[in-house]
């Protein structure tokens, strides 16, 4: 967490806009909800604009946000490279920008017009997911990786996972499947069936960059005669959706997820904007990796189907902002 000695106070009468890549995705949706709560706590005006899962939608959302002339923007999974021109336009006009999963690396990204980008380290996330799979399979996993190359952070995770699977001498990387998250509901059932036909019993683990594919994979596996306990199981390298928690708890085709503390990151996003408004540097804080499995699912918010660290971050931020 941010050290309490970093006290910048809480400027009033600020307006911030959360630009979401896709509010159907539990990641940006969860961060948006937390940013709204934190903005209320610090006394700022808040608005969310949904990019609705398409490049054109995200561009339109950013254009709309810039037209509002806010003091700050929070980008929820809006890729910095995809929307570089509009992000630079916003930054050039004096708008302070904090990204969430906007690029592959956490921390300040002034060359992209972003004060700081919030994400767990994608390489650490990839390592946690793959090491779990290798351990659970006794080093004999047959892996399909699902990614979405629209997002730089997704590509970084998938590449890192693939490299680690290849380093496991008894494992086999069957396929890297690039499929858009925005079209998950339509694509995943048929894609899962195709992969089952192609690889059969060789396919024992599905590694994804987000929990969403598992929302639509389970019915296909069930129809194919697979049990929720295996032999084909899924692990998500990122996210931590409510449905993922339910699947892990119920042994329902998903064994683990590397959950993001989206609420804490939403509050951090507001704090980072507060620092930007005050001319202070970014905190440089990066949330540590947290692998949720059936063994630890009841801890740190897990009873409510969310990863929410038990570290009093809301109270700490209120102290930093000098609010009650």
Short mmCIF file of N, CA and C in Angstrom, two decimals, residues 99-256:
data_model
loop_
_atom_site.label_atom_id
_atom_site.label_comp_id
_atom_site.label_asym_id
_atom_site.label_seq_id
_atom_site.Cartn_x
_atom_site.Cartn_y
_atom_site.Cartn_z
N UNK A 99 -3.95 4.96 -16.29
CA UNK A 99 -4.42 3.77 -16.99
C UNK A 99 -4.58 2.60 -16.05
N UNK A 100 -5.50 1.73 -16.38
CA UNK A 100 -5.61 0.41 -15.74
C UNK A 100 -5.55 -0.62 -16.85
N UNK A 101 -4.49 -1.42 -16.84
CA UNK A 101 -4.25 -2.41 -17.90
C UNK A 101 -4.17 -1.75 -19.28
N UNK A 102 -3.64 -0.53 -19.32
CA UNK A 102 -3.53 0.18 -20.60
C UNK A 102 -2.26 -0.16 -21.34
N UNK A 103 -1.30 -0.75 -20.66
CA UNK A 103 -0.08 -1.23 -21.30
C UNK A 103 0.45 -2.41 -20.50
N UNK A 104 1.50 -3.03 -21.01
CA UNK A 104 1.98 -4.27 -20.41
C UNK A 104 2.76 -4.06 -19.12
N UNK A 105 3.25 -2.85 -18.90
CA UNK A 105 4.08 -2.61 -17.73
C UNK A 105 3.39 -1.67 -16.75
N UNK A 106 3.53 -1.95 -15.46
CA UNK A 106 3.01 -1.01 -14.46
C UNK A 106 3.93 0.19 -14.31
N UNK A 107 3.35 1.30 -13.84
CA UNK A 107 4.17 2.47 -13.55
C UNK A 107 3.97 3.60 -14.54
N UNK A 108 4.69 4.72 -14.33
CA UNK A 108 4.55 5.90 -15.19
C UNK A 108 4.87 5.58 -16.65
N UNK A 109 4.10 6.20 -17.55
CA UNK A 109 4.33 6.04 -18.99
C UNK A 109 4.15 7.40 -19.67
N UNK A 110 5.02 8.38 -19.33
CA UNK A 110 4.85 9.74 -19.87
C UNK A 110 4.95 9.79 -21.38
N UNK A 111 5.72 8.87 -21.98
CA UNK A 111 5.84 8.85 -23.43
C UNK A 111 4.52 8.52 -24.11
N UNK A 112 3.62 7.92 -23.35
CA UNK A 112 2.28 7.60 -23.88
C UNK A 112 1.21 8.57 -23.39
N UNK A 113 1.64 9.58 -22.64
CA UNK A 113 0.70 10.55 -22.11
C UNK A 113 0.01 10.10 -20.84
N UNK A 114 0.48 9.01 -20.24
CA UNK A 114 -0.16 8.42 -19.07
C UNK A 114 0.68 8.67 -17.82
N UNK A 115 0.06 9.27 -16.81
CA UNK A 115 0.75 9.57 -15.56
C UNK A 115 1.29 8.30 -14.92
N UNK A 116 0.44 7.27 -14.86
CA UNK A 116 0.89 5.96 -14.40
C UNK A 116 -0.12 4.91 -14.85
N UNK A 117 0.35 3.69 -15.03
CA UNK A 117 -0.49 2.57 -15.43
C UNK A 117 -0.55 1.55 -14.30
N UNK A 118 -1.76 1.15 -13.93
CA UNK A 118 -1.95 0.22 -12.82
C UNK A 118 -2.23 -1.17 -13.35
N UNK A 119 -1.42 -2.12 -12.94
CA UNK A 119 -1.62 -3.52 -13.27
C UNK A 119 -0.68 -4.34 -12.42
N UNK A 120 -1.07 -5.55 -12.09
CA UNK A 120 -0.07 -6.47 -11.56
C UNK A 120 0.89 -6.77 -12.69
N UNK A 121 2.12 -7.12 -12.36
CA UNK A 121 3.12 -7.40 -13.38
C UNK A 121 2.67 -8.58 -14.23
N UNK A 122 2.45 -8.39 -15.54
CA UNK A 122 1.92 -9.49 -16.36
C UNK A 122 2.84 -10.71 -16.42
N UNK A 123 4.14 -10.49 -16.29
CA UNK A 123 5.06 -11.63 -16.30
C UNK A 123 4.93 -12.45 -15.02
N UNK A 124 4.73 -11.77 -13.90
CA UNK A 124 4.51 -12.48 -12.64
C UNK A 124 3.17 -13.21 -12.65
N UNK A 125 2.17 -12.57 -13.25
CA UNK A 125 0.85 -13.21 -13.37
C UNK A 125 0.95 -14.49 -14.21
N UNK A 126 1.64 -14.37 -15.35
CA UNK A 126 1.82 -15.53 -16.23
C UNK A 126 2.56 -16.65 -15.51
N UNK A 127 3.58 -16.30 -14.77
CA UNK A 127 4.37 -17.31 -14.05
C UNK A 127 3.53 -18.03 -13.00
N UNK A 128 2.71 -17.28 -12.26
CA UNK A 128 1.87 -17.89 -11.23
C UNK A 128 0.90 -18.89 -11.85
N UNK A 129 0.29 -18.51 -12.98
CA UNK A 129 -0.67 -19.40 -13.63
C UNK A 129 0.00 -20.66 -14.16
N UNK A 130 1.11 -20.50 -14.85
CA UNK A 130 1.77 -21.66 -15.47
C UNK A 130 2.39 -22.57 -14.42
N UNK A 131 3.01 -22.01 -13.39
CA UNK A 131 3.62 -22.84 -12.36
C UNK A 131 2.57 -23.68 -11.64
N UNK A 132 1.38 -23.11 -11.47
CA UNK A 132 0.29 -23.87 -10.86
C UNK A 132 -0.10 -25.05 -11.75
N UNK A 133 -0.23 -24.79 -13.03
CA UNK A 133 -0.60 -25.85 -13.98
C UNK A 133 0.45 -26.95 -14.01
N UNK A 134 1.71 -26.56 -14.05
CA UNK A 134 2.80 -27.55 -14.09
C UNK A 134 2.78 -28.41 -12.82
N UNK A 135 2.58 -27.74 -11.68
CA UNK A 135 2.56 -28.48 -10.41
C UNK A 135 1.38 -29.43 -10.34
N UNK A 136 0.20 -28.96 -10.74
CA UNK A 136 -1.00 -29.79 -10.65
C UNK A 136 -0.99 -30.96 -11.63
N UNK A 137 -0.26 -30.80 -12.73
CA UNK A 137 -0.22 -31.84 -13.75
C UNK A 137 1.01 -32.73 -13.63
N UNK A 138 1.81 -32.50 -12.57
CA UNK A 138 3.07 -33.23 -12.40
C UNK A 138 3.97 -33.08 -13.63
N UNK A 139 3.93 -31.88 -14.19
CA UNK A 139 4.80 -31.57 -15.32
C UNK A 139 4.42 -32.25 -16.61
N UNK A 140 3.12 -32.57 -16.78
CA UNK A 140 2.69 -33.28 -17.98
C UNK A 140 1.45 -32.63 -18.61
N UNK A 141 1.39 -31.31 -18.57
CA UNK A 141 0.21 -30.60 -19.05
C UNK A 141 0.19 -30.48 -20.57
N UNK A 142 -0.99 -30.67 -21.15
CA UNK A 142 -1.23 -30.35 -22.55
C UNK A 142 -2.02 -29.06 -22.60
N UNK A 143 -1.41 -27.98 -23.09
CA UNK A 143 -1.94 -26.63 -22.86
C UNK A 143 -2.40 -25.96 -24.15
N UNK A 144 -3.57 -25.34 -24.07
CA UNK A 144 -4.03 -24.36 -25.06
C UNK A 144 -4.09 -23.02 -24.36
N UNK A 145 -3.50 -22.00 -24.98
CA UNK A 145 -3.52 -20.64 -24.43
C UNK A 145 -4.47 -19.79 -25.26
N UNK A 146 -5.37 -19.09 -24.59
CA UNK A 146 -6.29 -18.18 -25.27
C UNK A 146 -5.96 -16.75 -24.91
N UNK A 147 -5.80 -15.90 -25.92
CA UNK A 147 -5.44 -14.51 -25.70
C UNK A 147 -6.26 -13.61 -26.60
N UNK A 148 -6.02 -12.32 -26.50
CA UNK A 148 -6.66 -11.33 -27.38
C UNK A 148 -5.60 -10.29 -27.70
N UNK A 149 -5.07 -10.35 -28.93
CA UNK A 149 -3.95 -9.49 -29.31
C UNK A 149 -4.34 -8.02 -29.46
N UNK A 150 -5.63 -7.72 -29.28
CA UNK A 150 -6.05 -6.32 -29.27
C UNK A 150 -5.38 -5.57 -28.13
N UNK A 151 -5.06 -6.29 -27.05
CA UNK A 151 -4.53 -5.66 -25.85
C UNK A 151 -3.07 -6.04 -25.64
N UNK A 152 -2.23 -5.03 -25.45
CA UNK A 152 -0.80 -5.27 -25.25
C UNK A 152 -0.55 -6.13 -24.01
N UNK A 153 -1.29 -5.87 -22.93
CA UNK A 153 -1.07 -6.62 -21.70
C UNK A 153 -1.44 -8.09 -21.89
N UNK A 154 -2.47 -8.36 -22.71
CA UNK A 154 -2.86 -9.74 -22.98
C UNK A 154 -1.79 -10.47 -23.78
N UNK A 155 -1.23 -9.78 -24.76
CA UNK A 155 -0.15 -10.39 -25.56
C UNK A 155 1.06 -10.69 -24.70
N UNK A 156 1.40 -9.77 -23.79
CA UNK A 156 2.55 -9.99 -22.91
C UNK A 156 2.33 -11.21 -22.03
N UNK A 157 1.13 -11.35 -21.48
CA UNK A 157 0.82 -12.52 -20.64
C UNK A 157 0.91 -13.81 -21.45
N UNK A 158 0.29 -13.81 -22.62
CA UNK A 158 0.25 -15.03 -23.43
C UNK A 158 1.65 -15.45 -23.87
N UNK A 159 2.46 -14.49 -24.29
CA UNK A 159 3.83 -14.81 -24.71
C UNK A 159 4.64 -15.38 -23.55
N UNK A 160 4.47 -14.79 -22.37
CA UNK A 160 5.19 -15.27 -21.20
C UNK A 160 4.72 -16.67 -20.80
N UNK A 161 3.41 -16.91 -20.86
CA UNK A 161 2.90 -18.24 -20.54
C UNK A 161 3.42 -19.28 -21.52
N UNK A 162 3.42 -18.94 -22.80
CA UNK A 162 3.89 -19.88 -23.81
C UNK A 162 5.36 -20.23 -23.59
N UNK A 163 6.17 -19.23 -23.28
CA UNK A 163 7.60 -19.47 -23.05
C UNK A 163 7.81 -20.39 -21.85
N UNK A 164 7.02 -20.20 -20.80
CA UNK A 164 7.17 -21.03 -19.60
C UNK A 164 6.70 -22.46 -19.84
N UNK A 165 5.61 -22.63 -20.58
CA UNK A 165 5.13 -23.98 -20.90
C UNK A 165 6.19 -24.72 -21.72
N UNK A 166 6.82 -24.03 -22.65
CA UNK A 166 7.85 -24.66 -23.49
C UNK A 166 9.06 -25.09 -22.68
N UNK A 167 9.31 -24.41 -21.56
CA UNK A 167 10.44 -24.77 -20.71
C UNK A 167 10.18 -26.03 -19.90
N UNK A 168 8.92 -26.44 -19.82
CA UNK A 168 8.55 -27.67 -19.10
C UNK A 168 8.71 -28.85 -20.04
N UNK A 169 9.70 -29.68 -19.79
CA UNK A 169 10.07 -30.74 -20.74
C UNK A 169 8.96 -31.76 -20.96
N UNK A 170 8.13 -31.99 -19.94
CA UNK A 170 7.06 -32.97 -20.08
C UNK A 170 5.74 -32.39 -20.51
N UNK A 171 5.68 -31.06 -20.70
CA UNK A 171 4.46 -30.38 -21.10
C UNK A 171 4.43 -30.19 -22.61
N UNK A 172 3.26 -29.91 -23.12
CA UNK A 172 3.09 -29.69 -24.55
C UNK A 172 2.21 -28.47 -24.78
N UNK A 173 2.73 -27.50 -25.52
CA UNK A 173 1.94 -26.34 -25.92
C UNK A 173 1.22 -26.69 -27.22
N UNK A 174 -0.07 -26.94 -27.13
CA UNK A 174 -0.83 -27.40 -28.28
C UNK A 174 -1.18 -26.27 -29.23
N UNK A 175 -1.58 -25.12 -28.68
CA UNK A 175 -2.05 -24.03 -29.54
C UNK A 175 -2.12 -22.73 -28.76
N UNK A 176 -1.78 -21.63 -29.42
CA UNK A 176 -2.09 -20.29 -28.91
C UNK A 176 -3.23 -19.77 -29.76
N UNK A 177 -4.37 -19.56 -29.14
CA UNK A 177 -5.58 -19.15 -29.86
C UNK A 177 -5.86 -17.68 -29.60
N UNK A 178 -5.87 -16.89 -30.67
CA UNK A 178 -6.14 -15.45 -30.56
C UNK A 178 -7.61 -15.22 -30.87
N UNK A 179 -8.38 -14.91 -29.84
CA UNK A 179 -9.83 -14.72 -30.02
C UNK A 179 -10.28 -13.50 -29.24
N UNK A 180 -11.03 -12.58 -29.85
CA UNK A 180 -11.38 -11.32 -29.18
C UNK A 180 -12.31 -11.51 -28.00
N UNK A 181 -11.97 -10.87 -26.89
CA UNK A 181 -12.82 -10.94 -25.70
C UNK A 181 -14.20 -10.38 -25.97
N UNK A 182 -14.29 -9.40 -26.86
CA UNK A 182 -15.56 -8.77 -27.14
C UNK A 182 -16.56 -9.72 -27.82
N UNK A 183 -16.04 -10.82 -28.38
CA UNK A 183 -16.90 -11.77 -29.09
C UNK A 183 -16.87 -13.14 -28.42
N UNK A 184 -16.56 -13.15 -27.12
CA UNK A 184 -16.38 -14.40 -26.39
C UNK A 184 -17.63 -15.28 -26.44
N UNK A 185 -18.79 -14.70 -26.20
CA UNK A 185 -20.01 -15.49 -26.12
C UNK A 185 -20.29 -16.23 -27.41
N UNK A 186 -19.99 -15.60 -28.53
CA UNK A 186 -20.28 -16.21 -29.83
C UNK A 186 -19.21 -17.21 -30.25
N UNK A 187 -17.96 -16.95 -29.89
CA UNK A 187 -16.85 -17.74 -30.43
C UNK A 187 -16.45 -18.95 -29.58
N UNK A 188 -16.47 -18.79 -28.25
CA UNK A 188 -15.86 -19.79 -27.38
C UNK A 188 -16.54 -21.16 -27.45
N UNK A 189 -17.87 -21.26 -27.49
CA UNK A 189 -18.46 -22.61 -27.56
C UNK A 189 -17.98 -23.41 -28.76
N UNK A 190 -18.00 -22.81 -29.95
CA UNK A 190 -17.56 -23.53 -31.14
C UNK A 190 -16.05 -23.76 -31.13
N UNK A 191 -15.30 -22.76 -30.67
CA UNK A 191 -13.84 -22.91 -30.59
C UNK A 191 -13.48 -24.05 -29.65
N UNK A 192 -14.15 -24.15 -28.52
CA UNK A 192 -13.89 -25.23 -27.56
C UNK A 192 -14.16 -26.59 -28.19
N UNK A 193 -15.28 -26.68 -28.92
CA UNK A 193 -15.62 -27.94 -29.58
C UNK A 193 -14.58 -28.32 -30.63
N UNK A 194 -14.11 -27.33 -31.37
CA UNK A 194 -13.09 -27.57 -32.40
C UNK A 194 -11.79 -28.05 -31.79
N UNK A 195 -11.39 -27.43 -30.69
CA UNK A 195 -10.16 -27.82 -30.02
C UNK A 195 -10.26 -29.22 -29.44
N UNK A 196 -11.43 -29.57 -28.91
CA UNK A 196 -11.63 -30.92 -28.38
C UNK A 196 -11.52 -31.96 -29.49
N UNK A 197 -12.08 -31.66 -30.65
CA UNK A 197 -12.00 -32.58 -31.78
C UNK A 197 -10.57 -32.73 -32.27
N UNK A 198 -9.82 -31.64 -32.24
CA UNK A 198 -8.46 -31.66 -32.77
C UNK A 198 -7.48 -32.34 -31.83
N UNK A 199 -7.59 -32.06 -30.54
CA UNK A 199 -6.57 -32.53 -29.60
C UNK A 199 -7.05 -33.63 -28.65
N UNK A 200 -8.35 -33.78 -28.48
CA UNK A 200 -8.86 -34.85 -27.64
C UNK A 200 -8.25 -34.86 -26.26
N UNK A 201 -7.81 -36.05 -25.83
CA UNK A 201 -7.28 -36.23 -24.48
C UNK A 201 -5.94 -35.53 -24.26
N UNK A 202 -5.28 -35.09 -25.34
CA UNK A 202 -4.02 -34.35 -25.18
C UNK A 202 -4.23 -33.01 -24.50
N UNK A 203 -5.43 -32.44 -24.67
CA UNK A 203 -5.72 -31.13 -24.11
C UNK A 203 -6.22 -31.31 -22.68
N UNK A 204 -5.38 -30.91 -21.72
CA UNK A 204 -5.73 -31.08 -20.31
C UNK A 204 -5.83 -29.77 -19.54
N UNK A 205 -5.27 -28.69 -20.08
CA UNK A 205 -5.33 -27.40 -19.38
C UNK A 205 -5.57 -26.27 -20.38
N UNK A 206 -6.50 -25.38 -20.04
CA UNK A 206 -6.73 -24.15 -20.80
C UNK A 206 -6.21 -22.98 -19.97
N UNK A 207 -5.29 -22.23 -20.56
CA UNK A 207 -4.76 -21.03 -19.91
C UNK A 207 -5.29 -19.82 -20.67
N UNK A 208 -5.91 -18.89 -19.97
CA UNK A 208 -6.48 -17.71 -20.60
C UNK A 208 -5.93 -16.44 -19.95
N UNK A 209 -6.14 -15.31 -20.61
CA UNK A 209 -5.67 -14.03 -20.05
C UNK A 209 -6.79 -13.32 -19.30
N UNK A 210 -7.94 -13.97 -19.20
CA UNK A 210 -9.13 -13.38 -18.61
C UNK A 210 -10.10 -14.51 -18.30
N UNK A 211 -10.94 -14.32 -17.30
CA UNK A 211 -11.90 -15.37 -16.93
C UNK A 211 -13.04 -15.55 -17.92
N UNK A 212 -13.27 -14.58 -18.77
CA UNK A 212 -14.47 -14.59 -19.62
C UNK A 212 -14.62 -15.85 -20.49
N UNK A 213 -13.54 -16.38 -21.10
CA UNK A 213 -13.74 -17.58 -21.92
C UNK A 213 -14.37 -18.74 -21.17
N UNK A 214 -14.08 -18.86 -19.87
CA UNK A 214 -14.62 -19.97 -19.10
C UNK A 214 -16.12 -19.82 -18.85
N UNK A 215 -16.65 -18.59 -19.00
CA UNK A 215 -18.08 -18.40 -18.86
C UNK A 215 -18.84 -19.18 -19.94
N UNK A 216 -18.17 -19.42 -21.07
CA UNK A 216 -18.86 -20.03 -22.21
C UNK A 216 -18.24 -21.35 -22.66
N UNK A 217 -17.20 -21.79 -21.96
CA UNK A 217 -16.54 -23.05 -22.29
C UNK A 217 -17.18 -24.24 -21.58
N UNK A 218 -17.64 -24.01 -20.36
CA UNK A 218 -18.13 -25.10 -19.52
C UNK A 218 -19.24 -25.92 -20.17
N UNK A 219 -20.27 -25.31 -20.79
CA UNK A 219 -21.33 -26.12 -21.41
C UNK A 219 -20.81 -27.06 -22.49
N UNK A 220 -19.83 -26.63 -23.25
CA UNK A 220 -19.24 -27.48 -24.30
C UNK A 220 -18.53 -28.68 -23.69
N UNK A 221 -17.79 -28.44 -22.62
CA UNK A 221 -17.08 -29.53 -21.95
C UNK A 221 -18.07 -30.52 -21.33
N UNK A 222 -19.13 -29.98 -20.77
CA UNK A 222 -20.15 -30.85 -20.17
C UNK A 222 -20.81 -31.73 -21.23
N UNK A 223 -21.13 -31.14 -22.39
CA UNK A 223 -21.74 -31.90 -23.47
C UNK A 223 -20.81 -32.98 -24.02
N UNK A 224 -19.50 -32.71 -23.91
CA UNK A 224 -18.52 -33.68 -24.39
C UNK A 224 -18.24 -34.78 -23.38
N UNK A 225 -18.89 -34.73 -22.21
CA UNK A 225 -18.74 -35.78 -21.21
C UNK A 225 -17.67 -35.53 -20.17
N UNK A 226 -17.10 -34.31 -20.16
CA UNK A 226 -16.07 -33.99 -19.18
C UNK A 226 -16.73 -33.60 -17.86
N UNK A 227 -16.12 -33.99 -16.76
CA UNK A 227 -16.58 -33.61 -15.44
C UNK A 227 -15.96 -32.27 -15.04
N UNK A 228 -16.60 -31.59 -14.10
CA UNK A 228 -16.09 -30.31 -13.64
C UNK A 228 -14.74 -30.40 -12.96
N UNK A 229 -14.38 -31.60 -12.51
CA UNK A 229 -13.09 -31.81 -11.84
C UNK A 229 -11.99 -32.27 -12.80
N UNK A 230 -12.30 -32.32 -14.09
CA UNK A 230 -11.27 -32.70 -15.06
C UNK A 230 -11.73 -33.86 -15.91
N UNK A 231 -10.86 -34.32 -16.83
CA UNK A 231 -9.42 -34.08 -16.91
C UNK A 231 -9.01 -32.78 -17.60
N UNK A 232 -9.97 -31.96 -18.07
CA UNK A 232 -9.63 -30.68 -18.70
C UNK A 232 -10.07 -29.56 -17.78
N UNK A 233 -9.10 -28.75 -17.34
CA UNK A 233 -9.39 -27.67 -16.40
C UNK A 233 -8.81 -26.36 -16.92
N UNK A 234 -9.34 -25.26 -16.38
CA UNK A 234 -8.91 -23.94 -16.81
C UNK A 234 -8.26 -23.15 -15.70
N UNK A 235 -7.30 -22.29 -16.09
CA UNK A 235 -6.67 -21.33 -15.19
C UNK A 235 -6.58 -20.00 -15.92
N UNK A 236 -7.03 -18.93 -15.25
CA UNK A 236 -6.99 -17.60 -15.85
C UNK A 236 -5.80 -16.81 -15.30
N UNK A 237 -5.02 -16.25 -16.21
CA UNK A 237 -3.89 -15.39 -15.83
C UNK A 237 -4.38 -13.95 -15.77
N UNK A 238 -5.25 -13.69 -14.81
CA UNK A 238 -5.75 -12.34 -14.63
C UNK A 238 -7.25 -12.28 -14.54
N UNK A 239 -7.76 -11.29 -13.82
CA UNK A 239 -9.18 -11.01 -13.71
C UNK A 239 -9.67 -11.35 -12.30
N UNK A 240 -10.36 -12.46 -12.10
CA UNK A 240 -10.94 -12.77 -10.81
C UNK A 240 -12.40 -12.37 -10.74
N UNK A 241 -13.18 -12.78 -11.75
CA UNK A 241 -14.59 -12.42 -11.82
C UNK A 241 -15.40 -13.20 -10.79
N UNK A 242 -16.62 -12.72 -10.54
CA UNK A 242 -17.51 -13.41 -9.62
C UNK A 242 -17.81 -14.82 -10.10
N UNK A 243 -18.04 -14.98 -11.40
CA UNK A 243 -18.34 -16.30 -11.94
C UNK A 243 -17.14 -17.23 -11.82
N UNK A 244 -15.92 -16.68 -11.93
CA UNK A 244 -14.72 -17.50 -11.77
C UNK A 244 -14.62 -18.02 -10.33
N UNK A 245 -14.88 -17.16 -9.36
CA UNK A 245 -14.87 -17.59 -7.96
C UNK A 245 -15.87 -18.72 -7.74
N UNK A 246 -17.05 -18.60 -8.34
CA UNK A 246 -18.07 -19.63 -8.19
C UNK A 246 -17.61 -20.95 -8.81
N UNK A 247 -17.00 -20.88 -9.98
CA UNK A 247 -16.53 -22.11 -10.63
C UNK A 247 -15.43 -22.78 -9.81
N UNK A 248 -14.50 -21.99 -9.31
CA UNK A 248 -13.41 -22.55 -8.52
C UNK A 248 -13.96 -23.18 -7.23
N UNK A 249 -14.87 -22.49 -6.60
CA UNK A 249 -15.47 -22.99 -5.35
C UNK A 249 -16.21 -24.31 -5.58
N UNK A 250 -16.89 -24.41 -6.72
CA UNK A 250 -17.73 -25.56 -7.01
C UNK A 250 -17.03 -26.65 -7.82
N UNK A 251 -15.72 -26.49 -8.05
CA UNK A 251 -14.97 -27.45 -8.89
C UNK A 251 -15.66 -27.63 -10.24
N UNK A 252 -15.90 -26.50 -10.88
CA UNK A 252 -16.70 -26.48 -12.10
C UNK A 252 -15.84 -26.03 -13.29
N UNK A 253 -14.90 -26.87 -13.70
CA UNK A 253 -14.06 -26.70 -14.89
C UNK A 253 -12.95 -25.65 -14.77
N UNK A 254 -13.00 -24.79 -13.76
CA UNK A 254 -11.93 -23.82 -13.56
C UNK A 254 -11.26 -24.08 -12.22
N UNK A 255 -9.93 -24.21 -12.25
CA UNK A 255 -9.19 -24.56 -11.04
C UNK A 255 -8.61 -23.36 -10.32
N UNK A 256 -8.32 -22.28 -11.06
CA UNK A 256 -7.65 -21.14 -10.43
C UNK A 256 -7.79 -19.89 -11.29
#
